[in-house]
mmCIF file of N, CA and C in Angstrom:
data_model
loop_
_atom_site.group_PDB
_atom_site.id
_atom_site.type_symbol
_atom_site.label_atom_id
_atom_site.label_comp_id
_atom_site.label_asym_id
_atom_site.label_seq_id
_atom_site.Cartn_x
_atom_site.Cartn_y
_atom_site.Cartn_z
ATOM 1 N N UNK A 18 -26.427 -38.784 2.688
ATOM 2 C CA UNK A 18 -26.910 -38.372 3.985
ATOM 3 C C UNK A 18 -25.993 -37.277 4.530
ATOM 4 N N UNK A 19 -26.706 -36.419 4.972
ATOM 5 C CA UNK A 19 -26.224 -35.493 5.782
ATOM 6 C C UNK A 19 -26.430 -35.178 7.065
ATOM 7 N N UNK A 20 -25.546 -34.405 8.043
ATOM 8 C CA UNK A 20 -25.951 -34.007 9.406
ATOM 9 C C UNK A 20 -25.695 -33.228 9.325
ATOM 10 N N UNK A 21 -26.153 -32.530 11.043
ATOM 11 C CA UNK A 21 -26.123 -30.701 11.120
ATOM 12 C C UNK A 21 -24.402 -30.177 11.131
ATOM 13 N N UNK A 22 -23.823 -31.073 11.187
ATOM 14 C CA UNK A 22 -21.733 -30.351 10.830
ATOM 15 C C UNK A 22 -21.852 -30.092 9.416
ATOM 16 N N UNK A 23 -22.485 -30.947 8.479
ATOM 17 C CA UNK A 23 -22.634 -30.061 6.934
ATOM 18 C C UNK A 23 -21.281 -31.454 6.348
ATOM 19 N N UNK A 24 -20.726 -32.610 6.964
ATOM 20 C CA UNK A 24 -21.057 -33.247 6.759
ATOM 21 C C UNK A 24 -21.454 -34.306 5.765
ATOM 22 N N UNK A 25 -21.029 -34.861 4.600
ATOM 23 C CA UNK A 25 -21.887 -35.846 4.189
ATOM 24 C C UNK A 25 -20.917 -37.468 4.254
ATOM 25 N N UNK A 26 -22.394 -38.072 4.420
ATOM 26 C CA UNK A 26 -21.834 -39.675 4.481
ATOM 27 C C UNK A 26 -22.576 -40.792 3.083
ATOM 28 N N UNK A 27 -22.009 -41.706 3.177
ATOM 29 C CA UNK A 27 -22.099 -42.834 1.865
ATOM 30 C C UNK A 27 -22.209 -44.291 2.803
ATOM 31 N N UNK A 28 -23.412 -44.514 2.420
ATOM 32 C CA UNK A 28 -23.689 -46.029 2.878
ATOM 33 C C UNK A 28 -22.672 -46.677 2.333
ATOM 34 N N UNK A 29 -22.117 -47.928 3.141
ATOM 35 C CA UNK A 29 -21.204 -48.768 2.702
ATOM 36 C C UNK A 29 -21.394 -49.728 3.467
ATOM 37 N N UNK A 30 -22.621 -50.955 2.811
ATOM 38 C CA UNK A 30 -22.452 -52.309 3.532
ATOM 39 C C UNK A 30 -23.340 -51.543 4.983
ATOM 40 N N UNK A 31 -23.186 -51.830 5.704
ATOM 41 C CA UNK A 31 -23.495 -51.508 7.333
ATOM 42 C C UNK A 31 -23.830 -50.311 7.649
ATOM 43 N N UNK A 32 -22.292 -49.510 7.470
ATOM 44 C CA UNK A 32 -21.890 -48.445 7.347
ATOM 45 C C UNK A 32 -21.974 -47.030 7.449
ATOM 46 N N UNK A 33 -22.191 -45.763 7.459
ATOM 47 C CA UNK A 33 -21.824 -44.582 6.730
ATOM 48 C C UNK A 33 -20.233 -44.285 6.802
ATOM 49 N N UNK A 34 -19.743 -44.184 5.862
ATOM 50 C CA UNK A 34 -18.141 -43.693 6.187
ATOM 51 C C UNK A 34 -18.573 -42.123 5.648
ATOM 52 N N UNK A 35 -17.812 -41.095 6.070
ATOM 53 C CA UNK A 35 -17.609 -39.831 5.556
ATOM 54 C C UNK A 35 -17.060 -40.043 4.035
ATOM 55 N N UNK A 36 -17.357 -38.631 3.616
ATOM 56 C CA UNK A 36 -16.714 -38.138 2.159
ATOM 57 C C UNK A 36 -15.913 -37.069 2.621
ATOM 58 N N UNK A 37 -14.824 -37.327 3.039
ATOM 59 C CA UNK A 37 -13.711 -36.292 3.519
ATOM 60 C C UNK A 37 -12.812 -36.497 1.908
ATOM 61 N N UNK A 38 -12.694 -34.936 2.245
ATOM 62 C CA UNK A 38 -11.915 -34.853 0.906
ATOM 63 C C UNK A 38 -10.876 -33.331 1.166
ATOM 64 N N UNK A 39 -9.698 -33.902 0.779
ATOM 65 C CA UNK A 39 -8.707 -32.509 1.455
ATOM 66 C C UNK A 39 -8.681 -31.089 0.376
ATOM 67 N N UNK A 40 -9.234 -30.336 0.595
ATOM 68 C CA UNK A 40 -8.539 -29.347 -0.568
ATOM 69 C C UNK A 40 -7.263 -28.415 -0.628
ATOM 70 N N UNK A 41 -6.650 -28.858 -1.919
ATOM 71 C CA UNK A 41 -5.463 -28.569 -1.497
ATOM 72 C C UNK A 41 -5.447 -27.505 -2.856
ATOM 73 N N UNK A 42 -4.862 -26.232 -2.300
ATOM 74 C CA UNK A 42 -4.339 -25.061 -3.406
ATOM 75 C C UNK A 42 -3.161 -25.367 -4.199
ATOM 76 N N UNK A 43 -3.238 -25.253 -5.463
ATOM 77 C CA UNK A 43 -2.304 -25.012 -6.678
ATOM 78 C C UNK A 43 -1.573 -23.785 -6.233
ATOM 79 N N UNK A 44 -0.331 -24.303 -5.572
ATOM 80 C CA UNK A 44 1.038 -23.395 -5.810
ATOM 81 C C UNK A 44 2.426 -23.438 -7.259
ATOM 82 N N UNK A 45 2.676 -22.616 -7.394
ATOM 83 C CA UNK A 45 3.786 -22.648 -8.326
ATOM 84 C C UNK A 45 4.724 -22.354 -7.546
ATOM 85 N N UNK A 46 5.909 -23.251 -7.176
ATOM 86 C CA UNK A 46 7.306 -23.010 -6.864
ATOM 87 C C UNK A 46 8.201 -22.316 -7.263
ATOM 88 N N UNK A 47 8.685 -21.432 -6.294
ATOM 89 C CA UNK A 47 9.573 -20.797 -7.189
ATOM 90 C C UNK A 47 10.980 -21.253 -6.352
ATOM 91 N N UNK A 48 12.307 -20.973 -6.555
ATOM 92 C CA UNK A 48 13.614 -21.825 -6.255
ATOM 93 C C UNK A 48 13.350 -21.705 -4.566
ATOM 94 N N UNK A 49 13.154 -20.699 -4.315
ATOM 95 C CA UNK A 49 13.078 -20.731 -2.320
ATOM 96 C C UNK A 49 11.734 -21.478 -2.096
ATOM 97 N N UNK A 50 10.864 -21.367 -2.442
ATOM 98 C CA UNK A 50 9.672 -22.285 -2.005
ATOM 99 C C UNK A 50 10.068 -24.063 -2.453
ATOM 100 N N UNK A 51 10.567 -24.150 -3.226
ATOM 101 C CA UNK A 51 11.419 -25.520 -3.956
ATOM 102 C C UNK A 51 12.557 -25.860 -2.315
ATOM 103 N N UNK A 52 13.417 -25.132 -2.416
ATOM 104 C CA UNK A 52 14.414 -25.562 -1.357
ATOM 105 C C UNK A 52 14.021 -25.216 0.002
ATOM 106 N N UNK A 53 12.937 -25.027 0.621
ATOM 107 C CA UNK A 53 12.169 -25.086 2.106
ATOM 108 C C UNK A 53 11.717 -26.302 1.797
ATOM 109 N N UNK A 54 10.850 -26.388 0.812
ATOM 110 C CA UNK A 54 10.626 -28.147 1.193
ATOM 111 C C UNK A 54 11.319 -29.030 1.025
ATOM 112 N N UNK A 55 12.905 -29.496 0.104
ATOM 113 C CA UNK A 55 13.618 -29.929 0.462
ATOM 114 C C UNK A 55 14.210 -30.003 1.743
ATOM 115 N N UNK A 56 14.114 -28.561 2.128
ATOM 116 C CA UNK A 56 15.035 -28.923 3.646
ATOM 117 C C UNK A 56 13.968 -29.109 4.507
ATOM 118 N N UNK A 57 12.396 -29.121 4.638
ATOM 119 C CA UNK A 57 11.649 -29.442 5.597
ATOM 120 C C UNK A 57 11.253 -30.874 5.194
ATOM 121 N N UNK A 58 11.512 -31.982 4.091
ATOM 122 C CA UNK A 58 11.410 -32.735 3.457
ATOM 123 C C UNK A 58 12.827 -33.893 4.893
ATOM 124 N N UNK A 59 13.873 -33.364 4.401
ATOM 125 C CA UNK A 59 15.137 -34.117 4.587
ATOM 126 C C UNK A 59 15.682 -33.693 6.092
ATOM 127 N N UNK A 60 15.222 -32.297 6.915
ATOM 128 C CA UNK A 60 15.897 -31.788 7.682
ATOM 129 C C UNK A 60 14.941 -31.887 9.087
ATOM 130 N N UNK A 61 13.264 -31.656 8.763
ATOM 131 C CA UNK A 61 12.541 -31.552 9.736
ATOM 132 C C UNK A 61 11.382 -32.207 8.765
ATOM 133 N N UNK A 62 11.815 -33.447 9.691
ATOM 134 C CA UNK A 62 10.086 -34.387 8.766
ATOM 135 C C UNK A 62 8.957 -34.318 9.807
ATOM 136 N N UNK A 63 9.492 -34.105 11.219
ATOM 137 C CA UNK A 63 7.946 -34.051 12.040
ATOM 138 C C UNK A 63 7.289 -32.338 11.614
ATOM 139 N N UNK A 64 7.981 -31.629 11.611
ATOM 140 C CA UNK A 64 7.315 -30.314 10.976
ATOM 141 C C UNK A 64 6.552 -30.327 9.526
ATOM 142 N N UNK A 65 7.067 -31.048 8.629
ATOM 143 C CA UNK A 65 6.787 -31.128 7.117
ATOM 144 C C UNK A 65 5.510 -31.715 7.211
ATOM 145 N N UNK A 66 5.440 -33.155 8.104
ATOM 146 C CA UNK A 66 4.436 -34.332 8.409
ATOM 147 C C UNK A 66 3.351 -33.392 8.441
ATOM 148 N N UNK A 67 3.562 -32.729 10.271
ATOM 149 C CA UNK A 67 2.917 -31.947 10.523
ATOM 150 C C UNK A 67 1.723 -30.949 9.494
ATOM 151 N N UNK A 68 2.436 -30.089 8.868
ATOM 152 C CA UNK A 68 1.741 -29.149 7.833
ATOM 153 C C UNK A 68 1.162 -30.000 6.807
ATOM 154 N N UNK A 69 1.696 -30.769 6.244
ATOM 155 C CA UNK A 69 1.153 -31.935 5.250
ATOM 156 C C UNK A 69 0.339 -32.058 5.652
ATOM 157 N N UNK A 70 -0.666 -33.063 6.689
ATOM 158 C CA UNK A 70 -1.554 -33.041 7.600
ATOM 159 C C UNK A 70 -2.350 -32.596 7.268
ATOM 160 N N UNK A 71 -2.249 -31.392 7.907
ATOM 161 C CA UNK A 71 -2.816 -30.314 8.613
ATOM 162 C C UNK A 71 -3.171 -29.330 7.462
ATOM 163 N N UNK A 72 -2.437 -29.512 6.076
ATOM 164 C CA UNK A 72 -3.005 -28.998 4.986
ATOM 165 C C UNK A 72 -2.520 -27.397 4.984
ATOM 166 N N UNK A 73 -1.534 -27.312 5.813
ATOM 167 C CA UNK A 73 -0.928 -25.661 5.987
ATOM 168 C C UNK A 73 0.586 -25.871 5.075
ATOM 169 N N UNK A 74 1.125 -26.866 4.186
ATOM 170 C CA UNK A 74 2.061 -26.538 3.619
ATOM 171 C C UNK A 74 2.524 -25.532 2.466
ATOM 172 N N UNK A 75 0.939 -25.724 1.663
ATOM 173 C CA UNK A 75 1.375 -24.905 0.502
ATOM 174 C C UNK A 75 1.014 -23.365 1.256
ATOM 175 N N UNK A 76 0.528 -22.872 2.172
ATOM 176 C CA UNK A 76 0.551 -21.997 2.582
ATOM 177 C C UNK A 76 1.827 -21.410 3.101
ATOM 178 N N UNK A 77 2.731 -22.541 3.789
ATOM 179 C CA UNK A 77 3.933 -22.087 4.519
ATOM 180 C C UNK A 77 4.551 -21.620 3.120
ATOM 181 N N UNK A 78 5.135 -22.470 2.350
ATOM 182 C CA UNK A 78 5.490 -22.578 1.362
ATOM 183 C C UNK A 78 5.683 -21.403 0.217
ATOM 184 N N UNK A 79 4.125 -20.740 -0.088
ATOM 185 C CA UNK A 79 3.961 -20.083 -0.638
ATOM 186 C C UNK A 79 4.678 -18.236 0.576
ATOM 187 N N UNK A 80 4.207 -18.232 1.541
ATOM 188 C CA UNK A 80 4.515 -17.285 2.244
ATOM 189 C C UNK A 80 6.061 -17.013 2.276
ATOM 190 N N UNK A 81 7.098 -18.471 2.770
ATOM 191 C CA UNK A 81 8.235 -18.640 2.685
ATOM 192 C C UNK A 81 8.988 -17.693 0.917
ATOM 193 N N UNK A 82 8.337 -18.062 0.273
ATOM 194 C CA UNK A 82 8.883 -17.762 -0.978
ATOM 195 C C UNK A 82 8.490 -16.447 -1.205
ATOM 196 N N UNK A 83 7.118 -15.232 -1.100
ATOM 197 C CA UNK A 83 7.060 -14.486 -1.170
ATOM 198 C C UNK A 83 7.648 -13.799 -0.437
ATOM 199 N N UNK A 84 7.914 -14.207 1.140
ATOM 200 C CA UNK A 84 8.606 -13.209 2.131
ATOM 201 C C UNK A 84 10.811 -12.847 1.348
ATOM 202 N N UNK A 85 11.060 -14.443 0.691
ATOM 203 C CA UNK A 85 11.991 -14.298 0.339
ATOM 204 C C UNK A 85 12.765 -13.371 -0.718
ATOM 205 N N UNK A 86 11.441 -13.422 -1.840
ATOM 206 C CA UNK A 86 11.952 -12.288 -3.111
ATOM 207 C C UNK A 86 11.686 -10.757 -1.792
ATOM 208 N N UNK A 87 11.145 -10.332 -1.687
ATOM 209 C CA UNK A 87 11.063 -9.056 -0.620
ATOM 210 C C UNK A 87 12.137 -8.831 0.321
ATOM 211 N N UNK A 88 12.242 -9.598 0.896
ATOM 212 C CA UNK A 88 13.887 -9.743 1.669
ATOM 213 C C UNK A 88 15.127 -9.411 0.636
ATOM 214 N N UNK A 89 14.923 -10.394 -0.600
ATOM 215 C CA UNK A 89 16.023 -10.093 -1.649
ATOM 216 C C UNK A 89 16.019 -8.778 -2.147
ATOM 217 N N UNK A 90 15.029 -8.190 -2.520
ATOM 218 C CA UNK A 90 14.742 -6.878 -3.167
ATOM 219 C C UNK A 90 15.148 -5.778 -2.593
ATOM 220 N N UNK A 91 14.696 -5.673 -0.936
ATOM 221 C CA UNK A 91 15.069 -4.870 0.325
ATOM 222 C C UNK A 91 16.697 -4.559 -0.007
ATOM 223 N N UNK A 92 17.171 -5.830 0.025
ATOM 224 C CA UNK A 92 18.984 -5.912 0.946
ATOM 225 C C UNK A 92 19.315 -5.271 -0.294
ATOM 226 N N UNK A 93 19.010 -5.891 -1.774
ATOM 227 C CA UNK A 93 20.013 -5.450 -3.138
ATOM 228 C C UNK A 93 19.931 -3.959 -3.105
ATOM 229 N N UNK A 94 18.742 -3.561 -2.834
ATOM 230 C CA UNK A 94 18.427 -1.657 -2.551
ATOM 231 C C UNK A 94 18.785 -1.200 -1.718
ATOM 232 N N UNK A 95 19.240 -2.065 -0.219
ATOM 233 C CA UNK A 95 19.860 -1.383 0.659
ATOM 234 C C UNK A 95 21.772 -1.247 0.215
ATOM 235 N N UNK A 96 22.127 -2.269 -0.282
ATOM 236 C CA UNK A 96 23.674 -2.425 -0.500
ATOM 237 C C UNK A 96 23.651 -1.573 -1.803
ATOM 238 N N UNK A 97 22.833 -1.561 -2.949
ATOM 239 C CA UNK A 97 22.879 0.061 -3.942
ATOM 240 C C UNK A 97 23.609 0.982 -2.728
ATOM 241 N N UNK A 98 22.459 1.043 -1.823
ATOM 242 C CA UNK A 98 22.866 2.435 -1.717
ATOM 243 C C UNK A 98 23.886 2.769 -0.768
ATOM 244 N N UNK A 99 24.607 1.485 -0.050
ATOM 245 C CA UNK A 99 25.909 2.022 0.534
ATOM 246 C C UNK A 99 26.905 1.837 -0.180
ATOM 247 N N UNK A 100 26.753 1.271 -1.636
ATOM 248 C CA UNK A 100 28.017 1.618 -2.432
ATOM 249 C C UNK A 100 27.860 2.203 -3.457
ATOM 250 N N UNK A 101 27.104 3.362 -3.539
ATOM 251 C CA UNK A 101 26.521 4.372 -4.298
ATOM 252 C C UNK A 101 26.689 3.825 -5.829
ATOM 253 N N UNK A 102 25.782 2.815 -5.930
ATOM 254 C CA UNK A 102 25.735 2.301 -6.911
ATOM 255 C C UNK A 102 24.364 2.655 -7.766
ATOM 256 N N UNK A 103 24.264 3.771 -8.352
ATOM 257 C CA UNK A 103 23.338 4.320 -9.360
ATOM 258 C C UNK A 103 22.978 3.551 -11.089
ATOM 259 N N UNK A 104 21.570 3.969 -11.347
ATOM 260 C CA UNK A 104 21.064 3.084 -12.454
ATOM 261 C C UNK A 104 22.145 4.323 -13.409
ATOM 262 N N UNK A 105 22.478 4.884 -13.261
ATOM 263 C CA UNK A 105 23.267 6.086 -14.379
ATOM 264 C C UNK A 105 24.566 5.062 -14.871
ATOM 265 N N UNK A 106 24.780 4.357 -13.378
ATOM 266 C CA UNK A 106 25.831 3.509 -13.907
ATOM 267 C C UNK A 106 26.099 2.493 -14.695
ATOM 268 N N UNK A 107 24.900 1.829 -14.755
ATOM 269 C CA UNK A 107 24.722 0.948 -15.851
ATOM 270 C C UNK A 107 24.763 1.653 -17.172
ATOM 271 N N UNK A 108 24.793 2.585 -17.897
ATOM 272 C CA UNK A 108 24.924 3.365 -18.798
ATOM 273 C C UNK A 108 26.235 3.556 -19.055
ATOM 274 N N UNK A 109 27.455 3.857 -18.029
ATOM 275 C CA UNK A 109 28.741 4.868 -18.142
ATOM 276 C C UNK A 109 29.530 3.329 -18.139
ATOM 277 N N UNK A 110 29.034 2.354 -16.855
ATOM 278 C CA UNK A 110 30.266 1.730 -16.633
ATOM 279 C C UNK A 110 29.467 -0.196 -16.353
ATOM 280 N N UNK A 111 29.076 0.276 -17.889
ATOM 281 C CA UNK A 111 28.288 -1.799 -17.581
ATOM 282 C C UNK A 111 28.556 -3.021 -16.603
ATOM 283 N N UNK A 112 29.966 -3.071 -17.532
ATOM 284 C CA UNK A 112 30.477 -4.217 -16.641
ATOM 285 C C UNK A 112 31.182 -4.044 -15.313
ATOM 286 N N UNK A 113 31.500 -3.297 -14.767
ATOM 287 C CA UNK A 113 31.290 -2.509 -13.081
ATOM 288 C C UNK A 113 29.836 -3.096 -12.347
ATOM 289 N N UNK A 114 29.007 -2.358 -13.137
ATOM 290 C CA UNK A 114 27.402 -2.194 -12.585
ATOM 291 C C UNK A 114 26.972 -3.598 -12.483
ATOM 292 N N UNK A 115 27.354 -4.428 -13.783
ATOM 293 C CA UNK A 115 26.822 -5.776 -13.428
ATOM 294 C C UNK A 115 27.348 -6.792 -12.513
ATOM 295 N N UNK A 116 28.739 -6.577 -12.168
ATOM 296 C CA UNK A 116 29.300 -7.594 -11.382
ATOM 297 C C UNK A 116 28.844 -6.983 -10.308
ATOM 298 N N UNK A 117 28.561 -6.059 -9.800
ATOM 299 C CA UNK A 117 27.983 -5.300 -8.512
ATOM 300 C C UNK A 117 26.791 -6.088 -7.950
ATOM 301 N N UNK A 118 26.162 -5.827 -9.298
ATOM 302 C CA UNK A 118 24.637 -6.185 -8.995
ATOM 303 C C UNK A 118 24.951 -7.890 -8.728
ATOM 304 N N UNK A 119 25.462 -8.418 -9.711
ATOM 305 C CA UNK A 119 25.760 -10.391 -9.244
ATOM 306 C C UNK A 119 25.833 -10.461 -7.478
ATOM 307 N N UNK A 120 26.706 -9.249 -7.184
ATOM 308 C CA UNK A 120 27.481 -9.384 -5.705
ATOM 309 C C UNK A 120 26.539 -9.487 -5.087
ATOM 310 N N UNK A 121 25.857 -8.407 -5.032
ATOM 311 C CA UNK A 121 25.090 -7.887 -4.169
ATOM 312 C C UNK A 121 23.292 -8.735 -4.202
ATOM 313 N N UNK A 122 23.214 -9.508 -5.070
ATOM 314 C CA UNK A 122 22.141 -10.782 -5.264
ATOM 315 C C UNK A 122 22.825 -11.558 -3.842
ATOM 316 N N UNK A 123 23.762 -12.282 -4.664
ATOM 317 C CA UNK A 123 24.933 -13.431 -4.331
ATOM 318 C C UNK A 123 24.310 -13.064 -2.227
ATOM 319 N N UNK A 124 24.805 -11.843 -2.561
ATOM 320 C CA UNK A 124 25.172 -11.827 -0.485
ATOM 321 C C UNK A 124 23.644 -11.916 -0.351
ATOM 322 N N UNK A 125 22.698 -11.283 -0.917
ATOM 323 C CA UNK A 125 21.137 -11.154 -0.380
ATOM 324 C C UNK A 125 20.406 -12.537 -0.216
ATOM 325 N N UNK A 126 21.172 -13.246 -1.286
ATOM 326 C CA UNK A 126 20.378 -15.048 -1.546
ATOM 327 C C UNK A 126 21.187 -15.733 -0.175
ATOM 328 N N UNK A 127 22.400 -15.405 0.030
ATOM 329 C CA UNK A 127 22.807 -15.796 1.449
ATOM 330 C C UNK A 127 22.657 -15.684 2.341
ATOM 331 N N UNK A 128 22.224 -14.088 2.660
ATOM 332 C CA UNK A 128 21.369 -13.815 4.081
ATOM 333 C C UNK A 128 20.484 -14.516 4.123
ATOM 334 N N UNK A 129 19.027 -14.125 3.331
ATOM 335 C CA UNK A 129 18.196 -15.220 2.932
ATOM 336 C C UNK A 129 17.855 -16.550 3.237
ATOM 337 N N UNK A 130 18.760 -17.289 2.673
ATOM 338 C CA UNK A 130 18.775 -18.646 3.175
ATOM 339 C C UNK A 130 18.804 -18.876 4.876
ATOM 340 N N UNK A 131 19.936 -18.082 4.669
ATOM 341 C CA UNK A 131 20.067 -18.792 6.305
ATOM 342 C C UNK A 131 19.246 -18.131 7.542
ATOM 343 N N UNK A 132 18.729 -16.911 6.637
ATOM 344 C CA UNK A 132 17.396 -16.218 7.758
ATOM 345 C C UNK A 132 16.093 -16.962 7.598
ATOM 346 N N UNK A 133 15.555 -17.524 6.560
ATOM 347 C CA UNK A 133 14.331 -18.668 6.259
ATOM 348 C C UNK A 133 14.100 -19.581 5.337
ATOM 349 N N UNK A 134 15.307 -20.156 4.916
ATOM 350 C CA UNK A 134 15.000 -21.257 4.366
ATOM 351 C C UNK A 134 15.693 -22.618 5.278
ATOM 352 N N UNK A 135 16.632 -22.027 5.545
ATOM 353 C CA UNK A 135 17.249 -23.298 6.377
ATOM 354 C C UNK A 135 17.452 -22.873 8.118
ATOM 355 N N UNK A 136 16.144 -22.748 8.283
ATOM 356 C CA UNK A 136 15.758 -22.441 9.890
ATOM 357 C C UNK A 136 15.099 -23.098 10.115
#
């Protein structure tokens, strides 16, 4: 049975109960979408509850994690370029270029965090 909301119900005994059924999107986690829900898991359970619910988590989730690699990508290209750190250099002076680049992750995954994962 159906009504005009679109709607359907299942006799049961007396009854109609609804056929509510949640649909929920297939996300793949990546480490920042992984550690927002830990910390909205352990840190803020009426917010987590909330979206759970409400069926807006894998959305937060997924947004949280895309906004994060972009943030990361931004800062590592912005700190290149105030320590004039060129791709030529990876060529002349490797191991220079790579501990640079570790650094300059290292500080971006730290801003990061503490700008949206653990807010």
């Amino acid at each position: 049975m159906e009504n005009k909301y679109g709607i359907e119900y299942t006799k049961q005994g007396d009854y109609y109960m609804p056929n509510l059924v949640l649909e929920r999107e297939k996300i793949i986690l990546n480490k920042y979408g992984k550690m927002r829900l830990k910390f909205l898991k352990e840190n803020r359970k009426a917010e987590y509850t909330i979206m759970f619910v409400n069926g807006t988590l894998n959305k937060h989730l997924k947004e949280i994690q895309e906004t994060a690699e972009k943030r990361i990508n931004i800062i590592i290209e912005q700190l290149k370029q105030q320590n004039n750190l060129t791709e030529e250099m990876k060529n002349t002076d490797q191991l220079y270029w790579v501990s640079m680049m570790n650094n300059f992750k290292s500080t971006a995954e730290e801003i990061v965090l503490n700008e949206l994962i653990y807010v």
